[in-house]
Amino acid sequence: MIQSVNPVPAFDIKQQYSTLEAEVSAVVLEILASGRYIGGPVVEGFEKQFAAYHGVTECVACNSGTDALFLSLRALNIGPGDEVITTTFTFIATAEVISAVGAKPIFVDIDTTFNLDLQQVAAAITPKTKAIIPVHLFGQPVDMTALMAIAQSHNLAVIEDCAQSTGATWGDQKVGSIGHIGCFSFYPTKNLGGCGDGGAITTNDPEIASKLRVLRDHGSKVRYIHEEIGVNSRLDAIQAAILEIKLRYLDNWNGQRRAIAAYYHQFLSQVPGIIAPEELAGGVGVWNQYTIRISGEGRNGATAKYRDSVRQQLQERGVSSMVYYPLPLHLQPIYQNLGYQPGQLPVAEQICHEVISLPMFPELTQEQQDQVIYALKDCLG
Ligand SMILES: Cc1ncc(COP(=O)(O)O)c(C=O)c1O
């Protein structure tokens, strides 16, 4: 067994904190002393900054990316009897919220960019369809020009799931500012990560924004007067203050992620047995994950067993990795009632057997990147 002296983690959020420790500690102590812990001017200040960063008029902060999606569906009055089209290759939260509002998720296959196959999106539209949720997976933007054209021709709402793509652009627009609503997660390992849970919703529609503000606070505009069944999904002032600091560094960190992705690409894209991730020409991705596919030896691509054996060999060489995601959503136990069959969305089903997400975080050193590349080449002979 080859054991590396310095293991390379899949992600490392402690390093980012150590570089910002003085700035972050100062604002946290200030807020602790202020006694204003939930909502308030610090949260409003962050909302303004986040809206300005995205070139939109409205930002509503909330408790998580999941809540951002849930509240968005609620604000659009989507519920029982409605269908919402989304990708089968994403984190469960994207679809879970569709079910949580009582609507039906309609899962569509992906293409080799890991994102929605837009032809299949168009084919999945029915009279019951109310919205599409494109996910900019791993930080790579969906072709929003084509997606918006499909949505507009059927008068459908578009809720962008930007949980993994804060700062990515399509054309000259930030993701989250192109659809009707953008949903963001500040989970600590995201490109803009807080020190706990957090989320935000962006829009240019003031009516939607004011509905969201009511829904996130128990359906109440005036204290103790409740107009709707809402939820408690407010952002803490400490999180907002930390996120406001980190937002100033985001473009820089995303640039570092892009440089790492370019370096990986340079050395991995020609290696037999590896399919390197693609980037569409119209967008600039932000590489929340750098996810390769292991093509395997057979004509039908790799098996999960073979992929797992490659990961095991990487681990033995000190390189940690992740599998996002091992099972597409249409085949998840919770969605058996929807009646999807194995083989129905074949691209995602196969890709789930092949993906390995390599170490990716802005502070990853050149030496660590070389170690990952060397280990992979070594494993694949
Ligand atoms: C694609 C996607 N959507 C939604 C979410 C949900 O975000 P959160 O964890 O902040 O609820 C995540 C986060 O893991 C995600 O990756």
Coordinates of C-alpha atoms and ligand atoms in Angstrom, one line a residue:
M1 CA 0.0 0.0 0.0
I2 CA 1.4 3.4 -0.9
Q3 CA 0.5 5.8 1.9
S4 CA 1.2 9.5 1.2
V5 CA 3.0 11.5 3.9
N6 CA 0.6 14.4 3.4
P7 CA -3.0 13.4 2.8
V8 CA -5.0 15.6 0.5
P9 CA -8.5 16.3 1.8
A10 CA -11.5 16.6 -0.5
F11 CA -12.2 20.0 1.0
D12 CA -10.8 22.1 3.8
I13 CA -12.8 25.0 5.3
K14 CA -10.5 25.6 8.2
Q15 CA -7.8 27.2 6.1
Q16 CA -10.3 29.9 4.8
Y17 CA -11.3 30.7 8.3
S18 CA -7.7 31.0 9.5
T19 CA -6.9 33.6 6.8
L20 CA -10.0 35.7 7.8
E21 CA -9.8 35.0 11.6
A22 CA -9.2 38.6 12.7
E23 CA -11.9 40.1 10.5
V24 CA -14.5 37.5 11.3
S25 CA -13.8 37.4 15.1
A26 CA -14.2 41.2 15.3
V27 CA -17.6 41.3 13.7
V28 CA -18.9 38.2 15.6
L29 CA -17.9 39.9 18.9
E30 CA -19.5 43.1 17.8
I31 CA -22.8 41.3 17.1
L32 CA -22.7 39.4 20.3
A33 CA -22.3 42.7 22.2
S34 CA -25.1 44.3 20.2
G35 CA -27.8 41.9 21.4
R36 CA -29.4 41.9 17.9
Y37 CA -29.0 38.3 16.7
I38 CA -31.7 37.6 14.1
G39 CA -32.5 39.7 11.1
G40 CA -32.0 43.5 11.6
P41 CA -29.6 45.9 9.9
V42 CA -26.7 43.5 9.5
V43 CA -28.9 41.0 7.6
E44 CA -30.4 43.9 5.5
G45 CA -26.9 45.1 4.7
F46 CA -25.8 41.7 3.5
E47 CA -29.0 41.4 1.4
K48 CA -28.2 44.7 -0.3
Q49 CA -24.6 43.6 -1.0
F50 CA -25.7 40.2 -2.4
A51 CA -28.3 41.8 -4.6
A52 CA -25.8 44.3 -5.9
Y53 CA -23.3 41.6 -6.6
H54 CA -25.9 39.8 -8.7
G55 CA -27.2 42.9 -10.4
V56 CA -30.7 42.3 -9.1
T57 CA -33.0 44.6 -7.2
E58 CA -34.0 42.1 -4.5
C59 CA -32.4 39.7 -2.1
V60 CA -34.2 37.8 0.7
A61 CA -31.9 36.0 3.1
C62 CA -33.2 32.8 4.7
N63 CA -32.0 29.8 6.7
S64 CA -30.7 27.5 4.0
G65 CA -30.6 26.7 0.3
T66 CA -33.3 24.2 0.8
D67 CA -35.6 26.9 2.4
A68 CA -34.7 29.3 -0.5
L69 CA -36.1 26.7 -3.0
F70 CA -39.1 25.9 -0.8
L71 CA -40.0 29.5 -0.2
S72 CA -39.6 30.3 -3.9
L73 CA -42.1 27.6 -4.9
R74 CA -44.5 28.8 -2.2
A75 CA -44.1 32.4 -3.4
L76 CA -45.1 31.3 -6.9
N77 CA -48.2 29.5 -5.5
I78 CA -47.0 26.1 -6.7
G79 CA -48.7 23.2 -5.0
P80 CA -50.9 20.2 -5.4
G81 CA -51.8 19.3 -9.0
D82 CA -48.7 21.2 -10.4
E83 CA -45.6 19.7 -12.0
V84 CA -42.1 21.1 -11.7
I85 CA -39.4 19.9 -14.1
T86 CA -35.9 19.4 -12.7
T87 CA -32.8 17.3 -13.2
T88 CA -32.5 13.8 -11.7
F89 CA -28.8 14.4 -11.1
T90 CA -28.7 16.8 -8.1
F91 CA -28.8 16.9 -4.4
I92 CA -32.1 15.7 -2.9
A93 CA -33.1 19.2 -1.7
T94 CA -33.9 20.4 -5.3
A95 CA -36.7 17.8 -5.6
E96 CA -37.6 17.4 -1.9
V97 CA -39.0 21.0 -1.9
I98 CA -41.2 20.3 -4.9
S99 CA -42.7 17.3 -3.0
A100 CA -42.9 19.4 0.2
V101 CA -45.2 22.0 -1.4
G102 CA -47.4 19.1 -2.7
A103 CA -46.4 19.4 -6.3
K104 CA -44.9 16.6 -8.5
P105 CA -41.3 16.5 -9.5
I106 CA -40.8 15.6 -13.1
F107 CA -37.2 14.2 -13.5
V108 CA -35.3 14.8 -16.7
D109 CA -32.0 13.3 -17.8
I110 CA -28.7 15.1 -18.1
D111 CA -26.2 15.4 -20.9
T112 CA -22.4 15.1 -20.5
T113 CA -22.1 18.5 -18.9
F114 CA -23.8 16.9 -15.9
N115 CA -26.7 19.5 -16.4
L116 CA -30.2 19.2 -17.7
D117 CA -30.6 17.9 -21.2
L118 CA -32.7 20.8 -22.6
Q119 CA -34.3 18.9 -25.4
Q120 CA -35.7 16.6 -22.7
V121 CA -36.9 19.5 -20.7
A122 CA -38.9 20.8 -23.6
A123 CA -40.4 17.3 -24.2
A124 CA -41.4 16.9 -20.5
I125 CA -43.7 20.0 -20.5
T126 CA -47.4 19.3 -20.0
P127 CA -50.4 21.5 -19.2
K128 CA -49.7 20.9 -15.5
T129 CA -46.1 22.2 -15.7
K130 CA -45.7 25.4 -13.7
A131 CA -41.9 25.8 -13.3
I132 CA -38.5 24.5 -14.2
I133 CA -35.7 24.3 -11.7
P134 CA -32.3 24.2 -13.5
V135 CA -29.4 23.3 -11.3
H136 CA -26.0 24.8 -12.1
L137 CA -24.3 21.6 -10.9
F138 CA -20.8 21.6 -9.5
G139 CA -20.7 25.3 -10.3
Q140 CA -21.2 25.0 -14.1
P141 CA -23.9 27.1 -15.6
V142 CA -26.8 25.6 -17.5
D143 CA -27.3 27.2 -21.0
M144 CA -29.7 29.8 -19.7
T145 CA -30.3 31.3 -23.1
A146 CA -31.8 28.1 -24.4
L147 CA -33.6 27.3 -21.1
M148 CA -35.2 30.7 -20.9
A149 CA -36.4 30.5 -24.5
I150 CA -38.1 27.1 -23.6
A151 CA -39.6 28.5 -20.4
Q152 CA -40.9 31.7 -22.1
S153 CA -42.5 29.9 -24.9
H154 CA -44.6 28.0 -22.4
N155 CA -45.0 30.8 -19.9
L156 CA -43.2 28.8 -17.1
A157 CA -41.4 30.2 -14.1
V158 CA -37.7 29.4 -13.8
I159 CA -36.1 29.0 -10.4
E160 CA -32.3 28.7 -10.7
D161 CA -30.7 26.4 -8.1
C162 CA -27.4 28.2 -7.6
A163 CA -26.5 26.3 -4.4
Q164 CA -23.2 25.2 -6.0
S165 CA -22.6 28.1 -8.3
T166 CA -22.4 31.4 -6.5
G167 CA -20.4 33.8 -8.7
A168 CA -20.8 31.8 -12.0
T169 CA -21.9 33.6 -15.1
W170 CA -23.8 32.8 -18.2
G171 CA -23.1 35.4 -20.9
D172 CA -22.6 38.7 -19.0
Q173 CA -25.1 37.8 -16.2
K174 CA -24.5 36.1 -12.9
V175 CA -26.5 32.9 -12.4
G176 CA -29.4 33.6 -10.1
S177 CA -30.2 36.8 -12.0
I178 CA -31.4 35.2 -15.3
G179 CA -34.4 33.2 -14.2
H180 CA -37.3 34.6 -12.3
I181 CA -35.8 33.6 -9.0
G182 CA -32.3 32.5 -7.9
C183 CA -31.7 30.3 -4.9
F184 CA -28.4 30.1 -3.0
S185 CA -26.9 28.0 -0.2
F186 CA -24.3 29.2 2.2
Y187 CA -23.6 25.7 3.6
P188 CA -20.0 25.9 4.8
T189 CA -18.4 24.0 1.8
K190 CA -20.2 26.1 -0.9
N191 CA -18.2 28.8 -2.8
L192 CA -19.6 31.4 -0.5
G193 CA -20.0 29.4 2.7
G194 CA -21.1 30.6 6.1
C195 CA -20.2 29.3 9.6
G196 CA -23.5 27.3 9.8
D197 CA -26.6 27.1 7.6
G198 CA -27.8 30.0 5.5
G199 CA -29.4 30.8 2.2
A200 CA -30.7 33.6 0.0
I201 CA -33.1 34.2 -2.8
T202 CA -32.5 36.8 -5.6
T203 CA -35.1 38.3 -7.9
N204 CA -36.0 41.4 -9.8
D205 CA -39.7 41.0 -8.9
P206 CA -40.6 43.2 -5.9
E207 CA -43.9 41.4 -5.4
I208 CA -42.2 38.0 -5.2
A209 CA -39.7 39.5 -2.8
S210 CA -42.3 40.9 -0.5
K211 CA -44.1 37.6 -0.5
L212 CA -40.9 35.8 0.4
R213 CA -40.2 38.2 3.3
V214 CA -43.7 37.4 4.7
L215 CA -43.3 33.6 4.2
R216 CA -39.9 33.4 5.8
D217 CA -41.3 35.1 9.0
H218 CA -44.4 33.0 9.9
G219 CA -46.5 34.5 7.2
S220 CA -46.5 37.8 9.0
K221 CA -46.0 41.4 7.8
V222 CA -47.1 43.0 11.0
R223 CA -46.0 41.4 14.2
Y224 CA -48.4 38.8 15.5
I225 CA -50.8 39.3 12.5
H226 CA -50.5 36.2 10.3
E227 CA -51.7 36.3 6.7
E228 CA -50.4 33.0 5.5
I229 CA -48.9 29.8 6.8
G230 CA -45.3 30.6 6.7
V231 CA -42.1 29.2 8.3
N232 CA -39.3 30.4 10.5
S233 CA -36.5 30.8 8.0
R234 CA -34.6 34.0 9.0
L235 CA -30.9 34.4 8.7
D236 CA -28.8 35.1 11.8
A237 CA -26.9 38.4 12.0
I238 CA -23.7 36.6 12.8
Q239 CA -24.0 34.6 9.5
A240 CA -24.9 37.7 7.5
A241 CA -21.9 39.6 8.9
I242 CA -19.5 36.7 8.1
L243 CA -21.0 36.3 4.6
E244 CA -20.6 40.0 3.9
I245 CA -16.9 39.7 4.7
K246 CA -16.5 36.6 2.6
L247 CA -18.4 38.1 -0.4
R248 CA -15.5 40.5 -0.8
Y249 CA -13.2 37.5 -1.4
L250 CA -15.6 35.4 -3.5
D251 CA -14.3 36.4 -7.0
N252 CA -10.8 35.8 -5.9
W253 CA -11.5 32.4 -4.5
N254 CA -13.5 31.5 -7.6
G255 CA -10.5 32.5 -9.7
Q256 CA -8.3 30.2 -7.6
R257 CA -10.9 27.4 -8.2
R258 CA -10.8 28.1 -11.9
A259 CA -7.0 28.0 -12.0
I260 CA -7.0 24.6 -10.2
A261 CA -9.6 23.3 -12.6
A262 CA -7.5 24.4 -15.5
Y263 CA -4.4 22.7 -14.1
Y264 CA -6.3 19.4 -13.5
H265 CA -7.7 19.7 -17.0
Q266 CA -4.3 20.2 -18.5
F267 CA -3.0 17.0 -17.0
L268 CA -6.0 14.8 -16.8
S269 CA -8.0 15.4 -20.0
Q270 CA -5.6 13.2 -22.0
V271 CA -5.3 10.3 -19.5
P272 CA -7.0 7.1 -20.9
G273 CA -9.7 6.0 -18.6
I274 CA -10.6 9.5 -17.5
I275 CA -13.3 11.8 -18.9
A276 CA -12.6 15.3 -17.7
P277 CA -15.5 17.7 -17.0
E278 CA -16.7 20.0 -19.8
E279 CA -17.4 23.7 -19.6
L280 CA -19.9 25.3 -22.0
A281 CA -18.4 28.1 -24.1
G282 CA -21.2 30.6 -23.1
G283 CA -20.5 30.5 -19.4
V284 CA -17.9 30.9 -16.7
G285 CA -18.1 28.1 -14.1
V286 CA -16.9 28.3 -10.5
W287 CA -16.0 24.7 -9.8
N288 CA -17.6 24.0 -6.5
Q289 CA -16.6 20.5 -7.5
Y290 CA -14.1 19.2 -10.1
T291 CA -15.8 15.9 -11.1
I292 CA -14.2 13.5 -13.4
R293 CA -15.8 10.3 -14.9
I294 CA -14.0 7.0 -14.8
S295 CA -14.7 5.5 -18.2
G296 CA -13.9 1.9 -17.3
E297 CA -12.8 -0.8 -19.7
G298 CA -16.1 -2.1 -21.1
R299 CA -18.0 -0.6 -23.9
N300 CA -20.8 0.4 -21.6
G301 CA -18.7 2.5 -19.3
A302 CA -17.6 1.9 -15.7
T303 CA -19.4 0.0 -13.0
A304 CA -19.8 1.6 -9.6
K305 CA -17.6 -1.2 -8.2
Y306 CA -14.8 -0.3 -10.6
R307 CA -15.2 3.4 -9.7
D308 CA -15.1 2.6 -6.0
S309 CA -12.0 0.6 -6.5
V310 CA -10.3 3.6 -8.1
R311 CA -11.4 5.8 -5.2
Q312 CA -10.0 3.2 -2.8
Q313 CA -6.7 3.2 -4.6
L314 CA -6.7 7.0 -4.5
Q315 CA -7.3 6.9 -0.8
E316 CA -4.4 4.5 -0.3
R317 CA -2.2 7.2 -2.0
G318 CA -3.5 9.8 0.4
V319 CA -6.0 11.4 -1.9
S320 CA -9.6 11.8 -0.6
S321 CA -12.5 12.1 -3.0
M322 CA -16.3 12.2 -3.0
V323 CA -19.1 10.7 -5.0
Y324 CA -21.7 13.3 -6.0
Y325 CA -24.1 11.5 -6.5
P326 CA -24.3 7.7 -6.3
L327 CA -28.0 7.3 -7.2
P328 CA -30.1 9.6 -9.4
L329 CA -33.2 11.0 -7.8
H330 CA -35.8 9.2 -10.0
L331 CA -34.5 5.9 -8.6
Q332 CA -34.3 7.0 -4.9
P333 CA -36.5 4.9 -2.5
I334 CA -38.5 7.9 -1.6
Y335 CA -39.6 8.4 -5.2
Q336 CA -40.6 4.8 -6.0
N337 CA -44.2 6.0 -6.0
L338 CA -43.5 8.1 -9.1
G339 CA -43.0 4.9 -11.1
Y340 CA -39.7 5.6 -12.8
Q341 CA -37.9 2.5 -14.0
P342 CA -34.1 1.7 -14.2
G343 CA -33.0 2.6 -17.7
Q344 CA -35.5 5.4 -18.1
L345 CA -32.9 8.2 -17.6
P346 CA -29.9 6.3 -18.8
V347 CA -27.2 9.1 -19.0
A348 CA -27.6 10.1 -15.3
E349 CA -27.9 6.4 -14.3
Q350 CA -24.6 5.6 -15.9
I351 CA -22.8 8.8 -14.8
C352 CA -23.7 8.0 -11.2
H353 CA -21.5 4.9 -11.6
E354 CA -18.6 6.9 -13.0
V355 CA -18.2 10.1 -11.1
I356 CA -15.4 11.0 -8.7
S357 CA -15.1 14.5 -7.3
L358 CA -11.5 15.4 -6.7
P359 CA -10.1 17.6 -4.0
M360 CA -11.2 21.2 -4.8
F361 CA -10.9 24.3 -2.6
P362 CA -9.2 27.6 -3.2
E363 CA -6.3 27.0 -0.9
L364 CA -5.3 23.6 -2.6
T365 CA -1.6 24.0 -3.3
Q366 CA 0.2 23.2 -6.5
E367 CA 2.0 20.4 -4.7
Q368 CA -1.4 18.9 -3.6
Q369 CA -2.8 19.2 -7.1
D370 CA 0.3 17.4 -8.5
Q371 CA -0.2 14.7 -5.8
V372 CA -3.8 14.2 -7.0
I373 CA -2.8 14.0 -10.7
Y374 CA 0.1 11.7 -10.0
A375 CA -2.1 9.4 -7.8
L376 CA -4.8 9.2 -10.4
K377 CA -2.4 8.4 -13.2
D378 CA -0.8 5.8 -11.0
C379 CA -4.1 4.1 -10.2
L380 CA -5.2 4.0 -13.8
G381 CA -1.9 2.5 -14.8
Ligands
LIG1 C1 -27.8 21.6 -5.7 C2 -28.2 21.9 -4.3 N1 -29.4 22.4 -4.1 C3 -29.8 22.7 -2.8 C4 -29.0 22.5 -1.8 C5 -29.5 22.8 -0.4 O1 -28.8 23.7 0.3 P1 -28.7 23.7 1.9 O2 -27.8 22.6 2.3 O3 -28.2 25.1 2.2 O4 -30.1 23.6 2.4 C6 -27.7 22.0 -1.9 C7 -26.8 21.9 -0.8 O5 -26.2 21.0 -0.4 C8 -27.3 21.7 -3.3 O6 -26.1 21.2 -3.5

